[in-house]
PDB file of C-alpha atoms in Angstrom:
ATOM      1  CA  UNK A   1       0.000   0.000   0.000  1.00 96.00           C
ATOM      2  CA  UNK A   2       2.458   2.826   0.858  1.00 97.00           C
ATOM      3  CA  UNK A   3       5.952   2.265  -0.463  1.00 98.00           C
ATOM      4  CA  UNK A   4       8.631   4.579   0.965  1.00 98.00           C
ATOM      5  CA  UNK A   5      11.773   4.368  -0.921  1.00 97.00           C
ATOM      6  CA  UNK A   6      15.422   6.295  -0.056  1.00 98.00           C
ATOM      7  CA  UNK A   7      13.528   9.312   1.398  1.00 98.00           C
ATOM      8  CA  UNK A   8      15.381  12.473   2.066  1.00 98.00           C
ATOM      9  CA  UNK A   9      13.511  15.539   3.057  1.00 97.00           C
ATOM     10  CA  UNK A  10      14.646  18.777   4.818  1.00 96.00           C
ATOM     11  CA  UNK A  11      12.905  22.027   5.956  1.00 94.00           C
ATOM     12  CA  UNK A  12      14.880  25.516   5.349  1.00 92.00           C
ATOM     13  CA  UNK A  13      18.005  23.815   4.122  1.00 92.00           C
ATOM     14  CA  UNK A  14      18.528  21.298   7.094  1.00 94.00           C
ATOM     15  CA  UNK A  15      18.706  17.766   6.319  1.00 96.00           C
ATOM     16  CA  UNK A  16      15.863  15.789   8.913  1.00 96.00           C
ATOM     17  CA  UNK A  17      15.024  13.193   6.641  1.00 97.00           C
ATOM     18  CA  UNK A  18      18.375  11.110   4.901  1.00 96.00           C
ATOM     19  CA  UNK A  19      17.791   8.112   3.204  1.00 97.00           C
ATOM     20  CA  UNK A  20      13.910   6.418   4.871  1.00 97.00           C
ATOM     21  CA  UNK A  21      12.810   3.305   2.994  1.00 97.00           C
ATOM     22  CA  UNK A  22       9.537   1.502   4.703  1.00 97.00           C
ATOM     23  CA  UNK A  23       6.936  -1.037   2.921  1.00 97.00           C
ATOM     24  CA  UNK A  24       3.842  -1.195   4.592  1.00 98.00           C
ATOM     25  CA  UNK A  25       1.106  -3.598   3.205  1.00 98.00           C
ATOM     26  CA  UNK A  26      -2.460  -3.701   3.716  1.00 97.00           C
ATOM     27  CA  UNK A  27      -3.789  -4.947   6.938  1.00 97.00           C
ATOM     28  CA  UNK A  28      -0.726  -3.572   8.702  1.00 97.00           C
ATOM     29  CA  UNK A  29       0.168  -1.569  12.086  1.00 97.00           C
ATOM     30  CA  UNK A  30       3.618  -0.130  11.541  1.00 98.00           C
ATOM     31  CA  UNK A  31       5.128   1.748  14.888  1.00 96.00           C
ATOM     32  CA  UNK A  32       7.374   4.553  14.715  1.00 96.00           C
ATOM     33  CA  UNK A  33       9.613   4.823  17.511  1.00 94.00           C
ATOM     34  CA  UNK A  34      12.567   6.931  18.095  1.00 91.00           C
ATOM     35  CA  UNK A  35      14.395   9.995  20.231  1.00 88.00           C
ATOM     36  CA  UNK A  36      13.074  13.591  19.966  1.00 87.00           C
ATOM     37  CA  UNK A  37      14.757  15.229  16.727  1.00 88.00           C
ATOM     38  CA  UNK A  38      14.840  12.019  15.260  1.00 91.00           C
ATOM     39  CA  UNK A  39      12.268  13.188  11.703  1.00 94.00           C
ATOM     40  CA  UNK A  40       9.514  11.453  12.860  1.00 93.00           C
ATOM     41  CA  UNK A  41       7.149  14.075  13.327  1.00 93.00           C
ATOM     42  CA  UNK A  42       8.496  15.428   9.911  1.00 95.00           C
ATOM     43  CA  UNK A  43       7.803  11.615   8.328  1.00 96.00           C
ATOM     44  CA  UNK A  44       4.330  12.169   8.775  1.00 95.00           C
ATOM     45  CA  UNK A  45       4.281  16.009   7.186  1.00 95.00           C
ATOM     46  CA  UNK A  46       5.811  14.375   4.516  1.00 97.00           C
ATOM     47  CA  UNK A  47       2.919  12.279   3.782  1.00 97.00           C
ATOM     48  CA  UNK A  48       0.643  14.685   4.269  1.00 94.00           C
ATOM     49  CA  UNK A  49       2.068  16.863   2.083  1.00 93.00           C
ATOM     50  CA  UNK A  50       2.403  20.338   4.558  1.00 91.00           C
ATOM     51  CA  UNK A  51       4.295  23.288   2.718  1.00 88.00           C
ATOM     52  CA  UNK A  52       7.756  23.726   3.889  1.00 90.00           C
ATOM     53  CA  UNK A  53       8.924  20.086   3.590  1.00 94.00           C
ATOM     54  CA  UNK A  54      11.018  19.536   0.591  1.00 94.00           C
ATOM     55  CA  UNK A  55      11.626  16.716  -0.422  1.00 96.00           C
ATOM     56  CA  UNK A  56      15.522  16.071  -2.409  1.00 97.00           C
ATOM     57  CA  UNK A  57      15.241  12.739  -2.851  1.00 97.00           C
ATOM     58  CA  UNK A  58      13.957   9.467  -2.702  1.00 97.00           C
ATOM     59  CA  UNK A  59      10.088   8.376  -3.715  1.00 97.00           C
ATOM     60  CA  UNK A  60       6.912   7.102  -2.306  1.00 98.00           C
ATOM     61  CA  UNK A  61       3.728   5.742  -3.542  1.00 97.00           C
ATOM     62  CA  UNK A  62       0.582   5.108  -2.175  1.00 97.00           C
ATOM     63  CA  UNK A  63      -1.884   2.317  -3.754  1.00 95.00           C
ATOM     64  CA  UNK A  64       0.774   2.494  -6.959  1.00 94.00           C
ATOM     65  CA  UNK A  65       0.860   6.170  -7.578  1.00 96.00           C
ATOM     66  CA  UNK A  66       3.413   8.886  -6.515  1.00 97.00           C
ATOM     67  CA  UNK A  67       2.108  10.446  -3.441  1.00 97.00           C
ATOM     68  CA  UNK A  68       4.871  13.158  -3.899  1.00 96.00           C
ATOM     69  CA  UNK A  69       3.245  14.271  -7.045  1.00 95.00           C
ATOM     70  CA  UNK A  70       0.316  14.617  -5.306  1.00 96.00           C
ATOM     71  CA  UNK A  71      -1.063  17.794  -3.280  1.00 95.00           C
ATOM     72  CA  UNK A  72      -2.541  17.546   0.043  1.00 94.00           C
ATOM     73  CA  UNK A  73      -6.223  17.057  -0.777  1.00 93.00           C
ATOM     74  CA  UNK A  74      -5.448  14.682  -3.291  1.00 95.00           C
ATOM     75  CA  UNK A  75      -3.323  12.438  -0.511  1.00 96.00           C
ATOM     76  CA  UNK A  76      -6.630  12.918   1.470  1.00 95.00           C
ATOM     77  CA  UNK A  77      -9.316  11.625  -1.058  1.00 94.00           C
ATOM     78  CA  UNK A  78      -7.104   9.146  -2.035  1.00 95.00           C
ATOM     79  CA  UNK A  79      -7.326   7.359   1.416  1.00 95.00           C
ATOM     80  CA  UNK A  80      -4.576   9.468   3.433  1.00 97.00           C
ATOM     81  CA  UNK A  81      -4.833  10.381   7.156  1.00 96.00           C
ATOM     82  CA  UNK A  82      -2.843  12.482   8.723  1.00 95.00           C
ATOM     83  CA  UNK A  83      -3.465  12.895  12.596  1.00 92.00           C
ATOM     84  CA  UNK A  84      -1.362  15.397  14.316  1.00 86.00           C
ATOM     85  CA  UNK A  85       0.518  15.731  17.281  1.00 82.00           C
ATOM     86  CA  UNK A  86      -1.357  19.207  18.026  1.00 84.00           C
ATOM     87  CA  UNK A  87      -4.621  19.472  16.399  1.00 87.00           C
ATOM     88  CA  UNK A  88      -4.900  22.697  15.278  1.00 87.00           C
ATOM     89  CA  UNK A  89      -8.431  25.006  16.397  1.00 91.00           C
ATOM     90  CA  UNK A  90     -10.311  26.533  13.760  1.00 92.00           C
ATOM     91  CA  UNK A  91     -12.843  29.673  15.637  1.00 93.00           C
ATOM     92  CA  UNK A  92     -15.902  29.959  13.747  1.00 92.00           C
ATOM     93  CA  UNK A  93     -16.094  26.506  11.763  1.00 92.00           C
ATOM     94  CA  UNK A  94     -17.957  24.309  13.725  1.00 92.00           C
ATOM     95  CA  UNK A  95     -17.008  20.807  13.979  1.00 91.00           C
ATOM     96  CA  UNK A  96     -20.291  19.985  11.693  1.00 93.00           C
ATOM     97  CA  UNK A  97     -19.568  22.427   8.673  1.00 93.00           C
ATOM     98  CA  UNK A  98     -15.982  21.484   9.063  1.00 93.00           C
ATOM     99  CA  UNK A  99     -16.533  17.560   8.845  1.00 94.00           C
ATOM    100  CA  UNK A 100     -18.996  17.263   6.266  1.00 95.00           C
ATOM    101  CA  UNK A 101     -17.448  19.680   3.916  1.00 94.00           C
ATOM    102  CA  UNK A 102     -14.308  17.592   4.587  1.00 94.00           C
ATOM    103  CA  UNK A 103     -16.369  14.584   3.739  1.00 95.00           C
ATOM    104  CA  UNK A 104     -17.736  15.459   0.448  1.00 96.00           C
ATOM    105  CA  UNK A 105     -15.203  16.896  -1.026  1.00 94.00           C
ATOM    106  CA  UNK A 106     -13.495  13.554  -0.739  1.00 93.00           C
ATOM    107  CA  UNK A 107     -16.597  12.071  -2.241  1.00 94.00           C
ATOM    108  CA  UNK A 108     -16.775  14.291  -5.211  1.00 94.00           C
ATOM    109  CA  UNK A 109     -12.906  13.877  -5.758  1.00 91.00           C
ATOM    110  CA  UNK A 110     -13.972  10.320  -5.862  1.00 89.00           C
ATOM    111  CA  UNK A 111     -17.163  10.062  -8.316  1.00 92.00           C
ATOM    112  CA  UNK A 112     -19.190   9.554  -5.280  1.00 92.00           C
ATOM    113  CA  UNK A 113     -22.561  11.244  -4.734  1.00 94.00           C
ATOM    114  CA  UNK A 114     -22.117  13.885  -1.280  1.00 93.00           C
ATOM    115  CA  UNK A 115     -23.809  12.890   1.941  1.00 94.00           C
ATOM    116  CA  UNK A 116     -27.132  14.198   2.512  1.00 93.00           C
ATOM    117  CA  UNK A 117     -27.178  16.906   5.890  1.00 92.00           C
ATOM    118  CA  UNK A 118     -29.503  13.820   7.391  1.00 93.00           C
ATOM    119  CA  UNK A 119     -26.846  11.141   6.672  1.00 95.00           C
ATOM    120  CA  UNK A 120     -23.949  13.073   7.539  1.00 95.00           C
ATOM    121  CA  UNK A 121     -25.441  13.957  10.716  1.00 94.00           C
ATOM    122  CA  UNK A 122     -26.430  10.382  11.415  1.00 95.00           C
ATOM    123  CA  UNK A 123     -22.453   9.242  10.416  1.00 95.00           C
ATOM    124  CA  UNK A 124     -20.973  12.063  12.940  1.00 95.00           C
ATOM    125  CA  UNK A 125     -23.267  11.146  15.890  1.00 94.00           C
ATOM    126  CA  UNK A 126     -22.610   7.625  15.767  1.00 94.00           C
ATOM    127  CA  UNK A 127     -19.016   8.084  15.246  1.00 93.00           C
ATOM    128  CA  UNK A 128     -18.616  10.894  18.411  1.00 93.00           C
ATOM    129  CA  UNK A 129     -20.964   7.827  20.568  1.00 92.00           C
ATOM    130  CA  UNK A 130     -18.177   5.004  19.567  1.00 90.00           C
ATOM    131  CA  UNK A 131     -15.255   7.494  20.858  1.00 88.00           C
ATOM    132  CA  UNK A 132     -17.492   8.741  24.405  1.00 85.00           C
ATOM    133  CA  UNK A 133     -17.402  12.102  22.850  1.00 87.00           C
ATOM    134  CA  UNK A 134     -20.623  14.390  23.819  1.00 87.00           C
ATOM    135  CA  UNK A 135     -22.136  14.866  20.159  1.00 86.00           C
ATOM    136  CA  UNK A 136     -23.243  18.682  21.149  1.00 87.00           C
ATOM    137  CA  UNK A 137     -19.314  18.880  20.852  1.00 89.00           C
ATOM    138  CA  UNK A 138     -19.738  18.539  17.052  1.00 90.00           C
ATOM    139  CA  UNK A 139     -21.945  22.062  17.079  1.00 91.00           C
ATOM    140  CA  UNK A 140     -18.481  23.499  18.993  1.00 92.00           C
ATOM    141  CA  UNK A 141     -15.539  25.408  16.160  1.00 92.00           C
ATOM    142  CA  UNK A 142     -12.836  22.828  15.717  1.00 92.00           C
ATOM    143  CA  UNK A 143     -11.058  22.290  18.470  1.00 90.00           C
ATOM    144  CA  UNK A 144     -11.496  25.581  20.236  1.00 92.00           C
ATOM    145  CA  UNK A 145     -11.606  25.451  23.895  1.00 89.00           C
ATOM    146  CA  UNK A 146     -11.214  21.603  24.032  1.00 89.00           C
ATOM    147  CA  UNK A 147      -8.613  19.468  26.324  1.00 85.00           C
ATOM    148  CA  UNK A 148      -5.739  18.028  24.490  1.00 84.00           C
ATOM    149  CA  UNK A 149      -7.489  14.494  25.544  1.00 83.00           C
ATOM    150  CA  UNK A 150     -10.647  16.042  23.788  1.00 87.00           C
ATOM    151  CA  UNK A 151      -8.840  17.494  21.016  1.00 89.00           C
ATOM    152  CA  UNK A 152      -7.332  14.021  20.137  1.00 87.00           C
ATOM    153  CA  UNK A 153     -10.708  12.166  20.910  1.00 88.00           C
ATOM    154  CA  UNK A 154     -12.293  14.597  18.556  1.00 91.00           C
ATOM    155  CA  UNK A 155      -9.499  14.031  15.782  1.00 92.00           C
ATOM    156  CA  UNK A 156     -10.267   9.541  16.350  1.00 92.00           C
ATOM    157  CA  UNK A 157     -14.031  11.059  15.661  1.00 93.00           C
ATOM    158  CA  UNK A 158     -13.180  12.701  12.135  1.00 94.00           C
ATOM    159  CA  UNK A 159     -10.866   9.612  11.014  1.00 96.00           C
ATOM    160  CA  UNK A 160     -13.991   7.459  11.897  1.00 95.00           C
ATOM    161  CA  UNK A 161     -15.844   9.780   9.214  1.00 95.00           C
ATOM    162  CA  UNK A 162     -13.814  10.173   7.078  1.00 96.00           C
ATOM    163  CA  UNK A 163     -12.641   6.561   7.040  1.00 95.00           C
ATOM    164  CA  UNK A 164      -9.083   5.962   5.444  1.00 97.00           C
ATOM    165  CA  UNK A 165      -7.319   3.988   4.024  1.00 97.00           C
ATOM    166  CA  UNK A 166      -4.219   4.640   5.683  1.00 98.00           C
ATOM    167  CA  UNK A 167      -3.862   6.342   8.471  1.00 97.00           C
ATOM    168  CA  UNK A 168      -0.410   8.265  10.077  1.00 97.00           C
ATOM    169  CA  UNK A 169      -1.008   9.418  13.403  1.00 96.00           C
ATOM    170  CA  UNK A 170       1.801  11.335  15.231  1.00 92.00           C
ATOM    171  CA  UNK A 171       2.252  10.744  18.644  1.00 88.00           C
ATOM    172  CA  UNK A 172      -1.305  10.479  19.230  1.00 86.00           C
ATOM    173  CA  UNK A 173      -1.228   9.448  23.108  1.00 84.00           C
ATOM    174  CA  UNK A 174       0.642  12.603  23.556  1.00 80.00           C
ATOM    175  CA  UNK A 175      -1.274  14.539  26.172  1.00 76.00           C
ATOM    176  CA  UNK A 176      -3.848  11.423  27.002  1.00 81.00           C
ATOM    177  CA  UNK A 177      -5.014  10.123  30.728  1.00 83.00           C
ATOM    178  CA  UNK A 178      -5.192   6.738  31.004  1.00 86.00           C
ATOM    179  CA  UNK A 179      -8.535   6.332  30.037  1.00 85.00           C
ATOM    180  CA  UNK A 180      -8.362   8.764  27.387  1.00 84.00           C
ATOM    181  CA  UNK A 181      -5.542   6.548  26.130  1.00 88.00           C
ATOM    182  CA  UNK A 182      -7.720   3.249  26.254  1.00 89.00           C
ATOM    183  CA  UNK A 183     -10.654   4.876  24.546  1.00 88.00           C
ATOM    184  CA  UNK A 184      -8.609   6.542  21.476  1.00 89.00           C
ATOM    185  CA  UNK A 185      -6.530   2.793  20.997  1.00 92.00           C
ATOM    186  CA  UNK A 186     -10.291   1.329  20.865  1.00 92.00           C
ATOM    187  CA  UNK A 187     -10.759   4.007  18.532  1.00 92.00           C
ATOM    188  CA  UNK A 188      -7.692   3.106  15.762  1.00 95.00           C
ATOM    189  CA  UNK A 189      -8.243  -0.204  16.319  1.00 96.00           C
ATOM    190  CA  UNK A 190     -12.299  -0.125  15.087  1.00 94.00           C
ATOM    191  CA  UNK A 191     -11.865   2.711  12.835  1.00 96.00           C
ATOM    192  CA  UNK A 192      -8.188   0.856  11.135  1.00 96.00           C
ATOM    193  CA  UNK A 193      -8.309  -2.409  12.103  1.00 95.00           C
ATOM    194  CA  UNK A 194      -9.249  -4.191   8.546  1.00 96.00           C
ATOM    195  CA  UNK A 195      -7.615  -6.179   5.604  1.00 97.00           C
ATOM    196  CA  UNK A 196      -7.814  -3.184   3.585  1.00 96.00           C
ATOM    197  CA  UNK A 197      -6.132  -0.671   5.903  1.00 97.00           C
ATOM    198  CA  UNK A 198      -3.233   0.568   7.265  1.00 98.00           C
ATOM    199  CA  UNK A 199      -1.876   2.538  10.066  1.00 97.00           C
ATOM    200  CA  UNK A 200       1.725   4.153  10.451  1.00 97.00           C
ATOM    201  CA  UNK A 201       1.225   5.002  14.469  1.00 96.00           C
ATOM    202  CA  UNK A 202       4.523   7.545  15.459  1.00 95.00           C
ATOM    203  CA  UNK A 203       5.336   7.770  19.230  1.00 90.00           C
ATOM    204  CA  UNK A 204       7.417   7.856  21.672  1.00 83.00           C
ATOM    205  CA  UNK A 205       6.413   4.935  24.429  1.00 80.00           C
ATOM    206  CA  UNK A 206       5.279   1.376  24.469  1.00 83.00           C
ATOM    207  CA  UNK A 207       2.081   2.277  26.377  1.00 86.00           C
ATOM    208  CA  UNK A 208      -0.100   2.962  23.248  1.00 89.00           C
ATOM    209  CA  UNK A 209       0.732   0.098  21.761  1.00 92.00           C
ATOM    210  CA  UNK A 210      -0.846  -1.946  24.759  1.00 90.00           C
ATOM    211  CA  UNK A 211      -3.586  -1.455  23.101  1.00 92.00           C
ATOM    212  CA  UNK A 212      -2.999  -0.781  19.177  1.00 94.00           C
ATOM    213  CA  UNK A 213      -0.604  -4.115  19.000  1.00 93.00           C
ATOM    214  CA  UNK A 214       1.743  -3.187  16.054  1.00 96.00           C
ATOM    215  CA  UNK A 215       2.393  -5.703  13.308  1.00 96.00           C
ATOM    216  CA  UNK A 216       5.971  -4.199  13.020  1.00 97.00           C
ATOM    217  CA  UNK A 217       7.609  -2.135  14.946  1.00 96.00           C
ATOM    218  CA  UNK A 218      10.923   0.131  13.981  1.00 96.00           C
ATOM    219  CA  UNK A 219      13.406   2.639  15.128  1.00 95.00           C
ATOM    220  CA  UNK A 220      14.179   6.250  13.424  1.00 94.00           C
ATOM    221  CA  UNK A 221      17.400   7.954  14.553  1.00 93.00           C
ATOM    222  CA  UNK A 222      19.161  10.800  12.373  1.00 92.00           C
ATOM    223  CA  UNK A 223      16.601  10.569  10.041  1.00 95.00           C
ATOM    224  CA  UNK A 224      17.149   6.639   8.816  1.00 95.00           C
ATOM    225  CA  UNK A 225      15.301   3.165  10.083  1.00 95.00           C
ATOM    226  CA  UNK A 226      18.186   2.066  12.195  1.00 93.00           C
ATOM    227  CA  UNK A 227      15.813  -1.247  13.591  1.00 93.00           C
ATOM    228  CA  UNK A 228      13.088  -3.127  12.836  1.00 96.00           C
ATOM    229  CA  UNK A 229      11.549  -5.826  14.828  1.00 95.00           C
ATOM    230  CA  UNK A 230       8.308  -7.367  16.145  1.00 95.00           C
ATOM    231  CA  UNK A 231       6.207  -5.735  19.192  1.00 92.00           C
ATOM    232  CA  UNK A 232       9.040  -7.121  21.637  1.00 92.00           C
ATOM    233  CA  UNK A 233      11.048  -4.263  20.047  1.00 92.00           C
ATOM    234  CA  UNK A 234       9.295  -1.715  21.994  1.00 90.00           C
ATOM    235  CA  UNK A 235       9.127  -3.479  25.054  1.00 87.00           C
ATOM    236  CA  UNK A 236      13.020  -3.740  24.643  1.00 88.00           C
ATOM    237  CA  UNK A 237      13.216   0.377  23.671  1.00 87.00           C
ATOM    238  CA  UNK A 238      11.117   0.815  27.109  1.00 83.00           C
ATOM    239  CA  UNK A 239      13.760  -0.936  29.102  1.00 85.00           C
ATOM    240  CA  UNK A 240      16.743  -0.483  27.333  1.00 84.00           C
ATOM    241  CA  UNK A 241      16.189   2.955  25.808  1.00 81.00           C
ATOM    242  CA  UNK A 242      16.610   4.228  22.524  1.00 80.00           C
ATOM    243  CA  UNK A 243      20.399   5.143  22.768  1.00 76.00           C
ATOM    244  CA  UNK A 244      20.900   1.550  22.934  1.00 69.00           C
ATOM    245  CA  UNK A 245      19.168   0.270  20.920  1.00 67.00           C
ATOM    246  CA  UNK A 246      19.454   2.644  18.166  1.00 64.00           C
ATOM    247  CA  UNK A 247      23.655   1.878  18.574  1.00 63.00           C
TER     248      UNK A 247
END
């Protein structure tokens, strides 16, 4: 599904990225793992496509085509996810206006008829029930005035909508209680969890992955893969540590 090949990216002239390559197949949960300042964080804005990243080498496709050729809207009706580390608020777009005009502009890109107000409303209650979230929080701007739990409760709620195919979530248990934490894994694992799917989850600490088990799970220092391994890997970086590990 996403094929990551030699990647080399930088932002205002400083190499972060030198030299990636990752294969990640339908069906799978890939874990990121690695130090702070390692490019893991700028992996995913990569993928997503945000302005300021430039790519000087390497190539990646997604589903067969070049995801680099792509812009960011495209990456996002063509199955792409990104979930960020900070979700950004957005005063005076309502969660509402905000999801379903995300929604059906991903339909239309793909030949599909929009939702209906009525459906769409019926799609973003059931979605904020799965995730615990209150769904008069939907009628609130994006974001605005939530917790950080909330804020990345609310972002599990728009990947249920939206429903990728691959998702690339950055350091998503950053900021979560423990039941927050419980409730968001549930979350990826209902919302990702199929044949068809895939998820690229980037963090820092074993404790998410209690409950999203990764397929595969590898280490990024300096901007390179440096391990791969099973789950057992991250049990080993929470012991051990990354510097060595990484070594």
């Amino acid at each position: 599904m996403l094929q990551i090949d030699n990647l080399h990216a930088e932002i205002d002239g400083k190499p972060i990225l030198k030299g990636l390559s990752l294969t990640v197949n339908a069906g799978e949960v890939h874990a990121i793992m690695g130090p702070n300042g390692a490019g893991k964080s700028t992996l995913g804005y990569v993928l997503g496509g945000r302005d300021a990243y430039e790519v000087t080498d390497g190539s990646v496709s997604f589903d067969g085509e070049d995801l680099l050729e792509m812009d960011a809207h495209e990456r996002a009706a063509a199955g792409l996810f990104l979930g960020f580390q900070y979700p950004v608020e957005i005063p005076g777009v309502s969660n509402l206006q905000f999801l379903r005009e995300a929604l059906n502009s991903q339909r239309r890109a793909r030949g599909q008829e929009p939702l209906s107000g009525g459906d769409f409303l019926k799609l973003a209650r059931a979605q904020a029930s799965a995730l615990g979230m209150d769904a008069e929080m939907l009628k609130r701007p994006v974001n605005v005035g939530f917790s950080g739990g909330e804020k990345k409760r609310n972002e599990m709620v728009q990947m249920g909508i939206l429903d990728p195919r691959l998702a690339v979530l950055d350091e998503t248990d950053s900021g979560l209680d423990i039941d927050a934490l419980r409730i968001v894994g549930d979350g990826i694992n209902r919302i990702m969890r199929a044949p068809d799917k895939a998820v690229v989850l980037i963090t820092h600490y074993q404790r998410l992955l209690d409950y999203v088990r990764p397929d595969f799970v590898h280490v990024l220092a300096d901007g390179r893969i440096v391990r791969s391994g099973g789950a057992e890997l991250a049990a080993d970086l929470e012991r051990e540590g990354y510097g060595a590990i990484a070594a």
